[in-house]
Short mmCIF file of C-alpha atoms in Angstrom, two decimals:
data_model
loop_
_atom_site.label_atom_id
_atom_site.label_comp_id
_atom_site.label_asym_id
_atom_site.label_seq_id
_atom_site.Cartn_x
_atom_site.Cartn_y
_atom_site.Cartn_z
CA MET A 1 0.00 0.00 0.00
CA ALA A 2 1.37 3.40 -0.93
CA GLU A 3 2.45 5.83 1.78
CA LYS A 4 -0.43 8.16 2.50
CA LYS A 5 0.48 11.81 2.31
CA VAL A 6 0.14 13.81 5.50
CA HIS A 7 -2.54 16.46 5.11
CA GLU A 8 -1.76 20.14 5.67
CA ASP A 9 -4.35 20.11 8.47
CA GLN A 10 -1.73 18.24 10.50
CA LYS A 11 -1.04 21.72 11.85
CA TYR A 12 -4.19 21.39 13.98
CA ILE A 13 -2.84 18.17 15.48
CA GLU A 14 0.50 19.84 16.16
CA GLY A 15 -1.32 22.81 17.66
CA LEU A 16 -3.19 20.56 20.09
CA LEU A 17 0.03 18.77 21.03
CA GLN A 18 1.78 22.03 21.76
CA ASN A 19 -1.22 23.34 23.67
CA ASN A 20 -1.29 26.28 21.27
CA SER A 21 -4.25 28.44 22.34
CA PHE A 22 -4.40 30.20 19.00
CA ILE A 23 -4.85 26.95 17.12
CA ILE A 24 -7.26 25.51 19.67
CA GLN A 25 -9.37 28.66 19.36
CA ALA A 26 -9.23 28.31 15.56
CA ILE A 27 -10.53 24.74 15.90
CA TYR A 28 -13.47 26.03 17.92
CA ASP A 29 -14.20 28.85 15.52
CA LYS A 30 -13.93 26.78 12.36
CA PHE A 31 -15.05 23.28 13.17
CA VAL A 32 -17.20 23.34 16.29
CA PRO A 33 -20.33 25.03 14.89
CA LYS A 34 -21.00 22.15 12.51
CA VAL A 35 -20.80 19.67 15.38
CA VAL A 36 -23.04 21.73 17.64
CA ASN A 37 -25.67 21.98 14.92
CA TYR A 38 -25.57 18.27 14.25
CA ILE A 39 -26.02 17.38 17.89
CA LYS A 40 -28.81 19.92 18.34
CA GLN A 41 -30.60 18.47 15.33
CA ASN A 42 -30.27 14.99 16.78
CA SER A 43 -31.93 15.16 20.18
CA GLY A 44 -29.04 16.97 21.81
CA ASP A 45 -28.32 20.41 23.16
CA VAL A 46 -25.43 22.83 23.43
CA ALA A 47 -24.31 21.52 26.84
CA ARG A 48 -23.95 17.96 25.61
CA ALA A 49 -22.21 19.17 22.48
CA GLN A 50 -19.73 21.06 24.62
CA ASP A 51 -18.80 17.87 26.48
CA ILE A 52 -18.60 15.69 23.39
CA ILE A 53 -16.31 18.17 21.69
CA GLN A 54 -14.01 18.48 24.67
CA GLU A 55 -13.76 14.69 25.12
CA THR A 56 -12.99 14.22 21.44
CA LEU A 57 -10.24 16.80 21.47
CA ILE A 58 -8.66 15.19 24.53
CA THR A 59 -8.72 11.82 22.77
CA ILE A 60 -7.09 13.28 19.69
CA TYR A 61 -4.47 14.89 21.92
CA ASN A 62 -3.75 11.60 23.68
CA GLN A 63 -3.48 9.67 20.45
CA ALA A 64 -1.23 12.31 18.94
CA LYS A 65 1.00 12.17 22.01
CA GLU A 66 1.09 8.42 22.44
CA LYS A 67 0.83 7.13 18.89
CA LYS A 68 2.07 10.11 16.89
CA LEU A 69 -1.15 10.62 14.97
CA GLN A 70 -0.66 11.63 11.34
CA LEU A 71 -3.60 13.27 9.64
CA THR A 72 -4.11 12.07 6.07
CA CYS A 73 -7.41 13.83 5.56
CA PRO A 74 -8.97 17.23 6.35
CA PHE A 75 -9.34 17.89 10.06
CA ASP A 76 -12.96 18.90 9.52
CA ALA A 77 -14.06 15.49 8.23
CA TYR A 78 -12.10 13.57 10.84
CA PHE A 79 -13.19 15.68 13.80
CA PHE A 80 -16.84 15.81 12.76
CA LEU A 81 -17.00 12.06 12.23
CA LEU A 82 -15.53 11.38 15.66
CA CYS A 83 -17.92 13.76 17.42
CA LYS A 84 -20.90 12.47 15.50
CA ARG A 85 -20.16 8.84 16.38
CA LYS A 86 -19.48 9.67 19.97
CA TRP A 87 -22.84 11.43 20.19
CA LEU A 88 -24.70 8.58 18.52
CA ASN A 89 -23.10 6.10 20.88
CA GLU A 90 -24.29 8.17 23.79
CA LEU A 91 -27.79 8.24 22.35
CA LYS A 92 -27.75 4.47 22.00
CA LYS A 93 -26.99 4.14 25.70
CA THR A 94 -29.73 6.46 26.87
CA SER A 95 -32.40 6.03 24.25
CA SER A 96 -34.54 2.98 23.72
CA LYS A 97 -35.02 3.92 20.09
CA GLU A 98 -33.01 2.33 17.33
CA VAL A 99 -30.18 4.62 16.39
CA THR A 100 -28.51 4.00 13.09
CA ILE A 101 -25.42 5.68 11.82
CA ASN A 102 -25.80 6.48 8.18
CA GLU A 103 -22.18 6.83 7.18
CA ALA A 104 -22.72 7.05 3.42
CA VAL A 105 -24.71 10.23 3.70
CA LEU A 106 -22.23 12.23 5.70
CA SER A 107 -18.75 11.21 4.85
CA LYS A 108 -17.29 10.31 1.51
CA ASP A 109 -13.74 10.61 2.74
CA ASP A 110 -12.27 7.13 3.14
CA ASN A 111 -9.22 8.44 4.85
CA ALA A 112 -11.35 10.21 7.40
CA LEU A 113 -13.28 7.00 8.03
CA GLU A 114 -10.13 4.99 8.49
CA LEU A 115 -8.56 7.52 10.81
CA ALA A 116 -11.76 7.87 12.81
CA ASN A 117 -11.87 4.10 13.22
CA GLU A 118 -8.29 4.12 14.46
CA THR A 119 -8.99 6.88 16.93
CA GLU A 120 -12.08 5.15 18.24
CA LEU A 121 -10.12 1.94 18.71
CA PHE A 122 -7.44 3.89 20.51
CA GLU A 123 -10.03 5.50 22.76
CA ASP A 124 -11.65 2.18 23.60
CA LYS A 125 -8.29 0.72 24.50
CA GLN A 126 -7.52 3.73 26.70
CA HIS A 127 -10.77 3.13 28.53
CA LEU A 128 -9.98 -0.52 29.08
CA PHE A 129 -6.42 0.18 30.21
CA ASN A 130 -7.61 2.78 32.72
CA GLN A 131 -10.26 0.45 34.05
CA MET A 132 -7.80 -2.39 34.52
CA PHE A 133 -5.20 -0.12 36.08
CA GLN A 134 -7.71 0.75 38.79
CA GLN A 135 -8.07 -2.94 39.52
CA LEU A 136 -4.38 -3.35 40.34
CA GLY A 137 -3.29 -3.56 43.93
CA THR A 138 -2.15 -0.36 45.67
CA ALA A 139 1.47 -1.46 45.73
CA CYS A 140 1.56 -1.90 41.97
CA LYS A 141 -0.30 1.33 41.37
CA ASP A 142 2.12 3.33 43.52
CA LEU A 143 5.14 1.66 42.00
CA LEU A 144 4.05 2.26 38.44
CA LYS A 145 3.14 5.88 39.19
CA ALA A 146 6.54 6.45 40.74
CA THR A 147 8.38 4.58 37.98
CA PHE A 148 6.98 6.69 35.22
CA LYS A 149 7.11 9.99 37.01
CA ILE A 150 10.65 9.59 38.26
CA LYS A 151 12.67 8.55 35.25
CA SER A 152 15.58 7.16 37.22
CA MET A 153 15.01 3.64 38.51
CA GLU A 154 17.56 4.20 41.27
CA GLU A 155 15.58 7.11 42.62
CA VAL A 156 12.38 5.10 42.46
CA ALA A 157 13.97 2.29 44.43
CA LYS A 158 15.29 4.80 46.96
CA SER A 159 11.93 6.53 47.38
CA LEU A 160 10.18 3.21 47.91
CA GLY A 161 12.89 1.90 50.18
CA VAL A 162 13.69 -1.10 48.03
CA THR A 163 16.70 -2.28 46.03
CA TYR A 164 17.16 -1.25 42.43
CA ALA A 165 16.90 -4.85 41.24
CA TYR A 166 13.69 -5.36 43.18
CA ALA A 167 12.17 -2.18 41.79
CA ARG A 168 12.93 -3.19 38.24
CA LYS A 169 11.55 -6.68 38.72
CA LYS A 170 8.45 -5.36 40.43
CA LYS A 171 7.85 -2.95 37.55
CA SER A 172 7.77 -5.71 34.95
CA LEU A 173 5.60 -7.90 37.13
CA CYS A 174 3.09 -5.12 37.72
CA ILE A 175 2.82 -4.32 34.02
CA GLY A 176 2.60 -8.06 33.50
CA LYS A 177 -0.32 -8.25 35.89
CA LEU A 178 -1.95 -5.40 34.05
CA THR A 179 -1.43 -7.22 30.75
CA GLU A 180 -3.16 -10.28 32.16
CA LEU A 181 -6.09 -8.23 33.37
CA VAL A 182 -6.48 -6.61 29.98
CA GLN A 183 -6.24 -9.89 28.09
CA ALA A 184 -8.74 -11.54 30.40
CA SER A 185 -11.28 -8.76 29.90
CA PRO A 186 -14.29 -9.61 27.68
CA LYS A 187 -13.64 -6.43 25.69
CA TYR A 188 -10.17 -7.62 24.73
CA ASN A 189 -11.32 -9.78 21.85
CA GLN A 190 -13.36 -6.95 20.39
CA LEU A 191 -10.38 -4.66 20.40
CA TYR A 192 -7.70 -7.09 19.33
CA ASN A 193 -9.94 -9.46 17.34
CA MET B 1 2.74 -15.99 30.40
CA ASN B 2 4.82 -16.31 33.52
CA ASP B 3 6.85 -13.88 35.58
CA GLN B 4 10.00 -14.55 33.61
CA ASP B 5 8.28 -13.64 30.37
CA TYR B 6 7.31 -10.24 31.70
CA ILE B 7 10.80 -9.64 33.01
CA VAL B 8 12.22 -10.31 29.57
CA PHE B 9 9.54 -8.09 27.99
CA GLU B 10 10.80 -5.27 30.18
CA GLY B 11 14.38 -6.13 29.34
CA TYR B 12 13.70 -6.00 25.63
CA ILE B 13 11.89 -2.66 25.83
CA SER B 14 14.57 -1.09 28.04
CA LYS B 15 17.26 -2.58 25.80
CA THR B 16 18.99 -4.23 28.70
CA LEU B 17 19.08 -7.70 27.10
CA SER B 18 22.29 -9.18 25.81
CA GLU B 19 22.63 -9.72 22.08
CA LYS B 20 22.04 -13.45 22.46
CA GLU B 21 18.99 -12.85 24.61
CA MET B 22 17.67 -10.34 22.05
CA THR B 23 17.99 -12.79 19.14
CA GLY B 24 16.32 -15.49 21.17
CA PHE B 25 13.53 -13.08 22.03
CA GLU B 26 12.95 -12.06 18.42
CA ASP B 27 12.90 -15.67 17.29
CA ARG B 28 10.28 -16.52 19.86
CA LEU B 29 8.17 -13.54 18.72
CA GLU B 30 8.10 -15.05 15.23
CA SER B 31 7.14 -18.55 16.29
CA ASP B 32 5.01 -18.09 19.41
CA GLN B 33 1.80 -16.19 18.63
CA ALA B 34 0.60 -16.04 22.23
CA PHE B 35 4.00 -14.68 23.23
CA LYS B 36 3.82 -12.06 20.48
CA GLN B 37 0.31 -10.99 21.42
CA ALA B 38 1.17 -10.71 25.12
CA PHE B 39 4.26 -8.70 24.29
CA ASN B 40 2.33 -6.31 22.03
CA THR B 41 -0.22 -5.70 24.79
CA TYR B 42 2.56 -5.20 27.31
CA LYS B 43 4.23 -2.70 25.02
CA GLU B 44 0.98 -0.78 24.52
CA LEU B 45 0.43 -0.67 28.26
CA ASN B 46 3.92 0.66 28.74
CA GLU B 47 3.17 3.50 26.29
CA PHE B 48 -0.16 4.07 28.01
CA LEU B 49 1.45 4.40 31.42
CA GLU B 50 4.13 6.66 30.03
CA GLN B 51 1.53 9.05 28.64
CA LYS B 52 -0.56 8.79 31.78
CA PHE B 53 2.22 9.59 34.26
CA GLU B 54 5.29 10.88 32.51
CA ASN B 55 3.53 13.58 30.51
CA GLN B 56 1.00 14.29 33.22
CA GLU B 57 1.89 17.98 33.55
CA ASP B 58 1.57 18.59 29.83
CA SER B 59 -1.67 16.69 29.75
CA ILE B 60 -3.12 18.59 32.69
CA GLU B 61 -2.03 21.90 31.22
CA PHE B 62 -3.65 21.02 27.92
CA LYS B 63 -6.89 19.92 29.54
CA ASP B 64 -7.07 23.08 31.62
CA ASN B 65 -6.41 25.30 28.64
CA LEU B 66 -8.93 23.43 26.54
CA ASN B 67 -11.51 23.80 29.28
CA THR B 68 -10.92 27.54 29.44
CA ILE B 69 -11.23 28.00 25.70
CA SER B 70 -14.31 25.79 25.58
CA LYS B 71 -16.05 27.70 28.37
CA SER B 72 -15.25 31.02 26.80
CA TYR B 73 -16.46 29.88 23.37
CA PHE B 74 -19.77 28.53 24.62
CA LYS B 75 -20.33 31.49 26.93
CA THR B 76 -20.01 33.78 23.89
CA GLU B 77 -22.38 31.53 21.99
CA LYS B 78 -24.92 31.78 24.79
CA THR B 79 -24.52 35.52 25.13
CA LEU B 80 -24.98 36.01 21.42
CA LYS B 81 -28.12 33.94 21.52
CA ARG B 82 -29.42 35.78 24.57
CA GLU B 83 -28.76 39.07 22.87
CA LEU B 84 -30.53 37.87 19.77
CA ARG B 85 -33.49 36.84 21.85
CA PHE B 86 -33.80 40.19 23.59
CA THR B 87 -32.74 42.34 20.73
CA PRO B 88 -36.17 42.68 19.15
CA TRP B 89 -37.58 44.68 22.01
CA LYS B 90 -34.31 46.44 22.65
CA TYR B 91 -34.32 47.45 19.03
CA ALA B 92 -37.95 48.48 19.30
CA ILE B 93 -37.13 50.82 22.17
CA ALA B 94 -34.11 52.21 20.39
CA ALA B 95 -36.11 52.64 17.22
CA SER B 96 -38.93 54.47 18.96
CA ILE B 97 -36.45 56.78 20.67
CA VAL B 98 -34.92 57.53 17.32
CA VAL B 99 -38.34 58.12 15.84
CA LEU B 100 -39.34 60.45 18.67
CA LEU B 101 -36.07 62.29 18.35
CA GLY B 102 -36.62 62.45 14.66
CA VAL B 103 -40.09 63.85 15.04
CA PHE B 104 -38.88 66.38 17.59
CA LEU B 105 -36.00 67.46 15.41
CA PHE B 106 -38.16 67.40 12.35
CA ASN B 107 -40.70 69.61 14.01
CA ASN B 108 -38.15 72.03 15.23
CA PHE B 109 -35.80 72.19 12.34
CA SER B 110 -37.68 71.20 9.24
CA GLU B 111 -40.09 72.98 7.02
CA PRO B 112 -43.30 73.98 8.80
CA THR B 113 -46.49 72.46 7.47
CA TYR B 114 -50.08 73.54 7.24
CA SER B 115 -51.29 70.75 9.49
CA GLU B 116 -48.95 71.88 12.25
CA PHE B 117 -50.57 75.27 12.50
CA SER B 118 -54.11 74.69 11.47
CA SER B 119 -55.81 72.96 14.35
CA HIS B 120 -59.47 73.69 14.26
CA ASP B 121 -61.32 73.70 17.48
CA ASN B 122 -64.87 72.51 17.32
CA ILE B 123 -67.16 75.25 16.07
CA SER B 124 -70.45 76.28 17.46
CA LEU B 125 -72.37 78.29 14.91
CA ILE B 126 -74.72 81.11 15.84
CA GLU B 127 -78.20 79.96 15.20
CA ARG B 128 -80.54 82.13 13.22
CA GLY B 129 -84.15 81.43 13.28
CA THR B 130 -84.58 80.82 9.57
CA GLN B 131 -81.68 78.39 9.04
CA GLY B 132 -82.38 75.65 11.55
CA SER B 133 -81.20 72.24 10.37
CA GLY B 134 -78.81 73.63 7.76
CA VAL B 135 -76.69 75.21 10.45
CA LYS B 136 -76.66 72.01 12.44
CA ARG B 137 -75.63 70.06 9.36
CA ALA B 138 -72.75 72.43 8.58
CA GLU B 139 -71.57 72.44 12.18
CA THR B 140 -71.63 68.65 12.52
CA ALA B 141 -69.88 68.12 9.19
CA PHE B 142 -67.14 70.62 9.99
CA ASN B 143 -66.54 69.20 13.48
CA SER B 144 -66.36 65.66 12.18
CA LYS B 145 -63.89 66.89 9.54
CA ASP B 146 -66.17 66.03 6.66
CA TYR B 147 -65.12 69.13 4.81
CA SER B 148 -66.78 68.20 1.58
CA LYS B 149 -70.13 68.02 3.31
CA ALA B 150 -69.34 71.15 5.33
CA ASP B 151 -68.50 73.06 2.16
CA MET B 152 -71.83 72.11 0.60
CA ALA B 153 -73.70 72.96 3.76
CA PHE B 154 -72.08 76.39 4.09
CA LYS B 155 -72.65 77.05 0.40
CA SER B 156 -76.35 76.40 0.91
CA LEU B 157 -76.43 78.62 3.96
CA LEU B 158 -74.64 81.42 2.09
CA GLU B 159 -77.16 81.23 -0.74
CA LEU B 160 -79.75 82.29 1.74
CA ASP B 161 -77.48 84.57 3.76
CA SER B 162 -74.71 85.75 1.44
CA THR B 163 -73.13 88.29 3.74
CA ASN B 164 -72.78 85.97 6.74
CA THR B 165 -69.12 86.28 7.58
CA GLU B 166 -69.21 83.28 9.91
CA TYR B 167 -70.35 80.99 7.14
CA GLN B 168 -67.87 82.55 4.75
CA PHE B 169 -65.01 82.01 7.16
CA TYR B 170 -65.74 78.38 7.86
CA ARG B 171 -66.52 77.62 4.27
CA ALA B 172 -63.11 79.06 3.39
CA ILE B 173 -61.40 76.80 5.92
CA SER B 174 -63.32 73.80 4.57
CA ASN B 175 -62.03 74.63 1.12
CA ILE B 176 -58.45 74.92 2.28
CA GLU B 177 -58.86 71.45 3.74
CA LEU B 178 -60.15 70.28 0.39
CA ASP B 179 -57.23 72.00 -1.40
CA LYS B 180 -59.70 74.22 -3.22
CA PHE B 181 -57.51 77.23 -2.73
CA ASP B 182 -59.14 79.54 -5.26
CA ILE B 183 -62.52 79.37 -3.54
CA ALA B 184 -60.95 79.62 -0.10
CA GLU B 185 -58.74 82.58 -0.94
CA ASP B 186 -61.53 84.42 -2.66
CA LEU B 187 -63.61 84.20 0.50
CA LEU B 188 -60.70 85.03 2.76
CA HIS B 189 -59.61 88.05 0.73
CA ARG B 190 -63.07 89.55 1.09
CA LEU B 191 -63.02 88.89 4.83
CA LYS B 192 -59.54 90.30 5.18
CA ASP B 193 -60.47 93.46 3.42
CA GLY B 194 -63.72 93.70 5.34
CA ASN B 195 -64.35 94.73 8.91
CA SER B 196 -65.89 91.68 10.53
CA VAL B 197 -64.58 89.92 13.60
CA TYR B 198 -62.91 87.51 11.23
CA LYS B 199 -60.74 90.15 9.55
CA HIS B 200 -57.43 89.10 11.09
CA ASN B 201 -58.41 85.47 11.32
CA ALA B 202 -58.90 85.59 7.57
CA THR B 203 -55.39 86.98 7.07
CA TRP B 204 -54.04 84.17 9.23
CA TYR B 205 -55.88 81.52 7.21
CA LEU B 206 -54.88 83.17 3.99
CA ALA B 207 -51.30 82.81 5.12
CA LEU B 208 -51.99 79.17 5.99
CA SER B 209 -53.51 78.62 2.60
CA LYS B 210 -50.31 79.91 1.02
CA LEU B 211 -48.29 77.74 3.39
CA LYS B 212 -50.20 74.64 2.31
CA GLN B 213 -49.36 75.49 -1.28
CA LYS B 214 -45.76 75.99 -0.19
CA LYS B 215 -45.92 79.59 -1.35
CA HIS B 216 -43.67 80.68 1.48
CA ASP B 217 -42.94 84.19 0.25
CA ASP B 218 -46.62 85.03 -0.05
CA CYS B 219 -47.18 83.48 3.33
CA ILE B 220 -44.51 85.61 4.99
CA VAL B 221 -45.98 88.81 3.53
CA LEU B 222 -49.38 87.97 4.93
CA LEU B 223 -48.07 86.92 8.33
CA LYS B 224 -46.33 90.25 8.76
CA ARG B 225 -49.65 91.98 8.28
CA ILE B 226 -51.19 90.38 11.33
CA PRO B 227 -51.23 92.94 14.16
CA GLU B 228 -50.27 92.31 17.77
CA GLU B 229 -53.83 92.47 19.04
CA ALA B 230 -54.99 89.65 16.74
CA ASP B 231 -55.89 86.21 18.14
CA ASP B 232 -53.40 84.53 15.90
CA TYR B 233 -50.50 86.97 16.33
CA LYS B 234 -48.43 84.56 18.46
CA PHE B 235 -48.88 81.71 15.99
CA ALA B 236 -48.06 84.05 13.12
CA GLN B 237 -44.81 85.06 14.77
CA LYS B 238 -43.91 81.45 15.45
CA LEU B 239 -44.55 80.52 11.85
CA LEU B 240 -42.57 83.51 10.66
CA LYS B 241 -39.60 82.37 12.66
CA LYS B 242 -39.79 78.95 11.07
CA LEU B 243 -40.05 80.31 7.60
CA ASN B 244 -37.12 82.65 7.96
#
């Protein structure tokens, strides 16, 4: 498959990553109205739209940071698709009515669809990981927090009052435990098919 | 997977494995699917934890900033909508103020008009024995501003009493109202040149007749002729000021 060209709208992704207020404001001015209108026209209101938009932008930020997201389509299409789906998923949870997502009508951009799918998968995994992390024992939680905040393993060991070797071993075992929890989760197969 | 597997996962990621160990690891990745899958999940979790804790400050800063921008954006949205909702009556008030101002200014600074100066009080005609209903008819018509009817009524009355200055005067006014200036001015000229109680009133209405026709020069000449003792002197002076 040929290398997909990075779209010029990558600047919006970069802007989010750098916490550039100017670019974030531009995103609100340019792309948010369409989302707000869509949600209002589909049993929603401005307050819900506000939340959906914020959550989506945080997800995009996280994906950009963790997975180095590369935009291969216009930001508008990608962002709108994500918000729209997120809203419809919320409706499905709260409404008893059948909610169908008519993709063909709204988006003809294959790249946008693909990217949106990737982002949604990323978001679902994040959810699962966070859930499972909470299920770890306190010792593991504290150790992992310390390990990743304090880059030096020696310092971690010192702060926890353990040997360096023990700290390192404990780190791998804790992440190992987390891996087991994730793999044992019923959602795992959906996400990793 | 067992404990040892996870320890070697960590070793591989942190690049602390020996070359031999690394080769062995990579070989196993190729052949052991379960091993590969577990490792991939472990690796993803490692990235997840890195982002969660290592870049926490950046993440928090971003979320705070995003929240601020979001609040500000939607507050503006709400304010705009609120303004739009209230604007109609706000605009109505502003508009009516402008209109009132306009009318005030217009009245004070624009061209004077006939209607401004020609308010007719209700008339009460002197009854003469012979006229009876005709008088009543003329009076009612004039007071209800039916000047066409009033004109006809006064005309009838004048046929029977041609020198009646009262009828002449009010017939003249009726004709000014009907824009029949020739008839009106003819009557008024005679009254002006006469000696009845309506002498100066006639001059005043003659001036008004000219005003209605926008013959301002003629109007001014007539206004200046109205003496101080006349009923309409004050009005005449006011109108003069406006015309000059």
